[in-house]
One Martini backbone bead per residue (centre of mass of N, CA, C, O) as a GRO file, in nm:
protein
  296
    1MET     BB    1   0.102   0.032   0.013
    2PRO     BB    2   0.073   0.331   0.061
    3LEU     BB    3   0.100   0.579   0.230
    4PRO     BB    4  -0.098   0.691   0.518
    5LEU     BB    5  -0.138   0.959   0.320
    6GLU     BB    6  -0.158   1.240   0.188
    7ARG     BB    7  -0.034   1.386  -0.088
    8ASP     BB    8   0.074   1.648   0.057
    9GLN     BB    9   0.237   1.490   0.271
   10ILE     BB   10   0.430   1.345   0.086
   11GLN     BB   11   0.548   1.604  -0.033
   12GLN     BB   12   0.652   1.716   0.235
   13TYR     BB   13   0.864   1.486   0.288
   14SER     BB   14   1.030   1.539   0.039
   15GLN     BB   15   1.109   1.829   0.123
   16GLU     BB   16   1.242   1.756   0.389
   17LEU     BB   17   1.467   1.585   0.264
   18GLU     BB   18   1.602   1.813   0.111
   19VAL     BB   19   1.686   1.965   0.368
   20ILE     BB   20   1.850   1.735   0.501
   21ILE     BB   21   2.057   1.701   0.277
   22ALA     BB   22   2.168   1.989   0.290
   23ALA     BB   23   2.253   1.974   0.591
   24HIS     BB   24   2.450   1.740   0.558
   25LEU     BB   25   2.642   1.885   0.361
   26GLY     BB   26   2.706   2.116   0.555
   27TRP     BB   27   2.837   1.945   0.773
   28PHE     BB   28   3.058   1.823   0.591
   29LYS     BB   29   3.196   2.090   0.519
   30LYS     BB   30   3.274   2.176   0.811
   31LEU     BB   31   3.441   1.930   0.880
   32ASN     BB   32   3.655   1.961   0.656
   33ALA     BB   33   3.750   2.242   0.741
   34ALA     BB   34   3.858   2.153   1.021
   35LEU     BB   35   4.059   1.926   0.909
   36LEU     BB   36   4.202   2.081   0.651
   37CYS     BB   37   4.206   2.409   0.764
   38GLY     BB   38   4.198   2.447   1.089
   39GLY     BB   39   3.936   2.477   1.208
   40GLN     BB   40   3.690   2.545   1.447
   41PRO     BB   41   3.485   2.348   1.594
   42ALA     BB   42   3.205   2.285   1.714
   43GLY     BB   43   3.119   2.160   2.014
   44ALA     BB   44   2.895   1.959   1.913
   45TYR     BB   45   3.090   1.769   1.751
   46LEU     BB   46   3.218   1.649   2.042
   47GLU     BB   47   2.967   1.518   2.123
   48ALA     BB   48   2.800   1.223   2.190
   49ASP     BB   49   2.509   1.373   2.091
   50ALA     BB   50   2.541   1.498   1.798
   51TYR     BB   51   2.331   1.323   1.634
   52LEU     BB   52   2.080   1.483   1.778
   53ARG     BB   53   2.148   1.802   1.693
   54THR     BB   54   2.081   1.774   1.420
   55PRO     BB   55   1.856   1.795   1.176
   56PHE     BB   56   1.836   1.492   1.148
   57GLY     BB   57   1.792   1.417   1.447
   58ARG     BB   58   1.532   1.591   1.484
   59TRP     BB   59   1.377   1.437   1.254
   60TYR     BB   60   1.415   1.129   1.337
   61TYR     BB   61   1.393   1.178   1.664
   62THR     BB   62   1.095   1.129   1.759
   63ALA     BB   63   0.842   1.076   1.982
   64GLU     BB   64   0.716   0.947   1.739
   65THR     BB   65   0.630   0.765   1.492
   66HIS     BB   66   0.731   0.772   1.186
   67PRO     BB   67   0.567   0.773   0.881
   68MET     BB   68   0.844   0.630   0.744
   69ALA     BB   69   0.912   0.361   0.910
   70ASP     BB   70   0.824   0.135   0.686
   71TYR     BB   71   1.073   0.202   0.543
   72PRO     BB   72   1.366   0.050   0.482
   73GLY     BB   73   1.528   0.322   0.419
   74PHE     BB   74   1.478   0.437   0.715
   75GLN     BB   75   1.590   0.220   0.928
   76CYS     BB   76   1.915   0.253   0.845
   77LEU     BB   77   2.003   0.551   0.924
   78ALA     BB   78   2.097   0.558   1.223
   79ASP     BB   79   2.362   0.391   1.213
   80ILE     BB   80   2.508   0.563   1.005
   81GLN     BB   81   2.496   0.840   1.152
   82LYS     BB   82   2.637   0.756   1.417
   83SER     BB   83   2.903   0.650   1.297
   84MET     BB   84   2.981   0.918   1.169
   85HIS     BB   85   2.999   1.087   1.435
   86ASP     BB   86   3.204   0.914   1.583
   87ALA     BB   87   3.429   0.945   1.368
   88ALA     BB   88   3.440   1.254   1.365
   89ARG     BB   89   3.524   1.289   1.661
   90ARG     BB   90   3.794   1.138   1.641
   91ALA     BB   91   3.918   1.318   1.421
   92LEU     BB   92   3.903   1.586   1.581
   93GLU     BB   93   4.067   1.502   1.827
   94TRP     BB   94   4.321   1.445   1.665
   95ALA     BB   95   4.352   1.733   1.542
   96LEU     BB   96   4.352   1.899   1.820
   97ALA     BB   97   4.630   1.739   1.900
   98GLY     BB   98   4.811   1.784   1.621
   99ASN     BB   99   4.705   1.580   1.415
  100ARG     BB  100   4.696   1.387   1.136
  101PRO     BB  101   4.469   1.230   0.981
  102THR     BB  102   4.408   0.930   0.898
  103GLN     BB  103   4.288   0.721   0.667
  104GLU     BB  104   4.106   0.568   0.863
  105LEU     BB  105   3.960   0.817   0.982
  106HIS     BB  106   3.859   0.932   0.718
  107ASP     BB  107   3.689   0.678   0.623
  108ALA     BB  108   3.505   0.651   0.879
  109TYR     BB  109   3.337   0.922   0.790
  110LEU     BB  110   3.307   0.923   0.479
  111ASP     BB  111   3.146   0.667   0.411
  112PRO     BB  112   2.883   0.726   0.579
  113ALA     BB  113   2.828   1.003   0.452
  114LEU     BB  114   2.778   0.897   0.164
  115ARG     BB  115   2.569   0.682   0.239
  116LEU     BB  116   2.358   0.872   0.361
  117ASN     BB  117   2.304   1.038   0.110
  118THR     BB  118   2.207   0.799  -0.063
  119LYS     BB  119   1.974   0.706   0.120
  120LEU     BB  120   1.814   0.968   0.113
  121ARG     BB  121   1.767   0.968  -0.192
  122HIS     BB  122   1.621   0.695  -0.207
  123LEU     BB  123   1.391   0.773  -0.020
  124GLN     BB  124   1.286   1.004  -0.196
  125LEU     BB  125   1.222   0.821  -0.441
  126GLU     BB  126   1.011   0.648  -0.300
  127ILE     BB  127   0.815   0.881  -0.241
  128ILE     BB  128   0.782   0.978  -0.533
  129SER     BB  129   0.668   0.711  -0.632
  130ASP     BB  130   0.414   0.726  -0.459
  131LEU     BB  131   0.315   0.991  -0.579
  132LEU     BB  132   0.297   0.886  -0.882
  133SER     BB  133   0.116   0.612  -0.787
  134THR     BB  134  -0.106   0.826  -0.690
  135ASP     BB  135  -0.419   0.922  -0.675
  136PRO     BB  136  -0.524   1.247  -0.613
  137LEU     BB  137  -0.830   1.190  -0.542
  138THR     BB  138  -0.823   0.890  -0.372
  139GLY     BB  139  -0.528   0.743  -0.297
  140CYS     BB  140  -0.487   0.540  -0.497
  141PHE     BB  141  -0.366   0.346  -0.703
  142THR     BB  142  -0.237   0.324  -0.996
  143ARG     BB  143  -0.142   0.162  -1.298
  144ARG     BB  144   0.133   0.217  -1.206
  145GLY     BB  145   0.267  -0.096  -1.145
  146MET     BB  146   0.034  -0.304  -1.109
  147ILE     BB  147   0.130  -0.569  -1.239
  148GLY     BB  148   0.380  -0.603  -1.061
  149ARG     BB  149   0.228  -0.626  -0.792
  150LEU     BB  150   0.050  -0.870  -0.873
  151GLN     BB  151   0.285  -1.063  -0.935
  152SER     BB  152   0.394  -1.066  -0.647
  153GLU     BB  153   0.135  -1.188  -0.523
  154GLN     BB  154   0.137  -1.443  -0.694
  155GLU     BB  155   0.411  -1.552  -0.596
  156ARG     BB  156   0.335  -1.557  -0.297
  157SER     BB  157   0.093  -1.748  -0.321
  158LEU     BB  158   0.261  -1.987  -0.427
  159ARG     BB  159   0.467  -2.005  -0.192
  160ILE     BB  160   0.233  -2.018   0.055
  161GLN     BB  161  -0.037  -2.148  -0.032
  162ARG     BB  162  -0.227  -1.883  -0.091
  163PRO     BB  163  -0.483  -1.716  -0.185
  164CYS     BB  164  -0.572  -1.467  -0.441
  165CYS     BB  165  -0.780  -1.181  -0.481
  166LEU     BB  166  -0.996  -1.027  -0.727
  167CYS     BB  167  -1.159  -0.693  -0.774
  168LEU     BB  168  -1.414  -0.533  -0.948
  169MET     BB  169  -1.514  -0.188  -0.920
  170ASP     BB  170  -1.834  -0.022  -1.003
  171PHE     BB  171  -1.998   0.259  -1.034
  172ASP     BB  172  -2.319   0.334  -1.052
  173HIS     BB  173  -2.432   0.565  -1.267
  174PHE     BB  174  -2.198   0.782  -1.305
  175LYS     BB  175  -2.275   0.955  -1.549
  176GLN     BB  176  -2.533   1.069  -1.419
  177VAL     BB  177  -2.394   1.224  -1.198
  178ASN     BB  178  -2.238   1.417  -1.383
  179ASP     BB  179  -2.482   1.522  -1.553
  180ARG     BB  180  -2.675   1.615  -1.304
  181CYS     BB  181  -2.441   1.719  -1.071
  182GLY     BB  182  -2.154   1.698  -1.157
  183HIS     BB  183  -1.811   1.653  -1.121
  184GLN     BB  184  -1.792   1.711  -0.818
  185ALA     BB  185  -1.984   1.487  -0.736
  186GLY     BB  186  -1.820   1.261  -0.863
  187ASP     BB  187  -1.572   1.305  -0.689
  188ALA     BB  188  -1.714   1.250  -0.420
  189VAL     BB  189  -1.779   0.957  -0.476
  190LEU     BB  190  -1.489   0.855  -0.515
  191ARG     BB  191  -1.361   0.958  -0.254
  192GLN     BB  192  -1.570   0.840  -0.041
  193GLY     BB  193  -1.591   0.549  -0.146
  194THR     BB  194  -1.284   0.473  -0.121
  195LYS     BB  195  -1.249   0.544   0.174
  196PHE     BB  196  -1.441   0.330   0.277
  197THR     BB  197  -1.301   0.087   0.147
  198GLN     BB  198  -1.024   0.124   0.291
  199GLY     BB  199  -1.152   0.078   0.578
  200ILE     BB  200  -1.204  -0.234   0.522
  201LEU     BB  201  -0.933  -0.284   0.453
  202ARG     BB  202  -0.630  -0.398   0.476
  203LYS     BB  203  -0.305  -0.310   0.490
  204TYR     BB  204  -0.224  -0.544   0.256
  205ASP     BB  205  -0.409  -0.431   0.076
  206SER     BB  206  -0.532  -0.331  -0.256
  207ILE     BB  207  -0.599  -0.021  -0.450
  208PHE     BB  208  -0.703   0.060  -0.784
  209ARG     BB  209  -0.717   0.281  -1.046
  210TYR     BB  210  -0.832   0.155  -1.344
  211GLY     BB  211  -1.084   0.350  -1.449
  212GLY     BB  212  -1.240   0.602  -1.356
  213GLU     BB  213  -1.493   0.410  -1.180
  214GLU     BB  214  -1.268   0.192  -1.160
  215PHE     BB  215  -1.167  -0.078  -0.930
  216LEU     BB  216  -0.887  -0.258  -0.792
  217ILE     BB  217  -0.884  -0.544  -0.582
  218CYS     BB  218  -0.647  -0.681  -0.343
  219LEU     BB  219  -0.652  -1.018  -0.172
  220PRO     BB  220  -0.444  -1.154   0.020
  221SER     BB  221  -0.471  -1.447   0.174
  222THR     BB  222  -0.772  -1.518   0.027
  223PRO     BB  223  -1.036  -1.675   0.006
  224LEU     BB  224  -1.319  -1.654  -0.173
  225GLU     BB  225  -1.524  -1.662   0.060
  226ASP     BB  226  -1.391  -1.435   0.227
  227ALA     BB  227  -1.386  -1.218   0.007
  228ALA     BB  228  -1.695  -1.203  -0.030
  229GLN     BB  229  -1.747  -1.081   0.251
  230VAL     BB  230  -1.588  -0.822   0.213
  231ILE     BB  231  -1.736  -0.719  -0.044
  232GLU     BB  232  -2.018  -0.714   0.086
  233ARG     BB  233  -1.950  -0.496   0.291
  234ILE     BB  234  -1.892  -0.282   0.082
  235ARG     BB  235  -2.158  -0.281  -0.068
  236ALA     BB  236  -2.345  -0.220   0.177
  237GLY     BB  237  -2.198   0.037   0.270
  238LEU     BB  238  -2.236   0.205   0.012
  239GLU     BB  239  -2.548   0.200   0.009
  240ALA     BB  240  -2.545   0.358   0.309
  241LEU     BB  241  -2.379   0.594   0.203
  242PRO     BB  242  -2.340   0.928   0.253
  243ILE     BB  243  -2.296   1.174   0.010
  244SER     BB  244  -2.114   1.460   0.005
  245THR     BB  245  -2.179   1.753  -0.152
  246PRO     BB  246  -2.089   2.073  -0.253
  247ASP     BB  247  -2.410   2.166  -0.191
  248SER     BB  248  -2.482   2.024   0.094
  249LYS     BB  249  -2.566   1.749   0.010
  250SER     BB  250  -2.720   1.422  -0.041
  251MET     BB  251  -2.616   1.093  -0.157
  252ARG     BB  252  -2.645   0.791  -0.342
  253ILE     BB  253  -2.456   0.478  -0.388
  254THR     BB  254  -2.344   0.222  -0.604
  255ALA     BB  255  -2.202  -0.113  -0.667
  256SER     BB  256  -2.015  -0.333  -0.875
  257PHE     BB  257  -1.896  -0.686  -0.865
  258GLY     BB  258  -1.588  -0.872  -0.952
  259LEU     BB  259  -1.492  -1.200  -0.838
  260VAL     BB  260  -1.162  -1.356  -0.799
  261GLU     BB  261  -0.929  -1.608  -0.827
  262MET     BB  262  -0.612  -1.613  -0.868
  263HIS     BB  263  -0.408  -1.741  -1.082
  264PRO     BB  264  -0.095  -1.889  -1.012
  265ARG     BB  265   0.009  -1.908  -1.347
  266LYS     BB  266  -0.135  -1.713  -1.491
  267PRO     BB  267  -0.187  -1.429  -1.611
  268VAL     BB  268  -0.316  -1.156  -1.452
  269GLU     BB  269  -0.490  -1.058  -1.690
  270ASP     BB  270  -0.688  -1.298  -1.682
  271SER     BB  271  -0.812  -1.231  -1.404
  272ILE     BB  272  -0.910  -0.950  -1.476
  273ALA     BB  273  -1.099  -1.037  -1.706
  274LEU     BB  274  -1.278  -1.214  -1.524
  275ALA     BB  275  -1.368  -0.985  -1.335
  276ASP     BB  276  -1.497  -0.816  -1.558
  277GLU     BB  277  -1.715  -1.018  -1.638
  278ALA     BB  278  -1.848  -1.030  -1.357
  279MET     BB  279  -1.918  -0.728  -1.340
  280LEU     BB  280  -2.098  -0.718  -1.596
  281TYR     BB  281  -2.299  -0.922  -1.484
  282ALA     BB  282  -2.390  -0.747  -1.247
  283LYS     BB  283  -2.507  -0.529  -1.427
  284HIS     BB  284  -2.706  -0.714  -1.586
  285ARG     BB  285  -2.854  -0.806  -1.296
  286GLY     BB  286  -2.888  -0.483  -1.161
  287ARG     BB  287  -2.680  -0.426  -0.973
  288ASN     BB  288  -2.565  -0.415  -0.664
  289ARG     BB  289  -2.341  -0.661  -0.686
  290VAL     BB  290  -2.197  -0.991  -0.647
  291GLU     BB  291  -1.969  -1.161  -0.864
  292LEU     BB  292  -1.846  -1.473  -0.965
  293GLY     BB  293  -1.584  -1.607  -1.114
  294THR     BB  294  -1.510  -1.850  -1.365
  295PRO     BB  295  -1.288  -2.063  -1.425
  296THR     BB  296  -1.105  -2.179  -1.731
   0.00000   0.00000   0.00000
């Protein structure tokens, strides 16, 4: 899943990282000036807790769990940064004693400093990737990278011998909503409807904006019978959900669903096509219902 944040929050963290990277390079420049040019380092550079006093330290070591803590690229930063500061302090103490830092002391702070800069850049790219692959209206994944994500779930399903289900969801009579109430009302339907849907789904489930008012839901490690219960909860909940429109009124919306168990070996596109057939059948049978696709 993408970060559990709004799009503007994700953008904010990318901008914060840009500031942190610039501050890190500024720290590195001052350290080299002190070591190579004989400048007097700030006292904070020599303290055991120097790693906490930098802009990075104040940003990373927050009182609460950082929103980016789930990123693998975030978790490894602390050890690199602390080892860098410890090595920098040893090199400075050596230089202040009138000695020229050895190659070993130089490499001990230089290597983690360069590695930290690289890791921060990679983390920023991860966040930008989430930003680019997230639909700005609904917060769902876009189709960018969708097949790759589904193939990963398919491989995992085969590896752990647990089924993975796919469901196509299509909001009923959506064109009529746009035509009669305006596109802002249509946007409200998509935004509020998918927000409700995401609230039903588990953390490791995925929902993609497949196109227009169609959304693809992926339910890993879920047998078809259990998946059908989840999708029925979504269907019934959407039917009862009051949608707040921009003119301060309320409207109701329903959706039709086509649910299949992903084939463990056939292309994921085949399973999507089967879910699409089931969803169209739900439309044909009166809408606002869940239909199960039959494997071929």
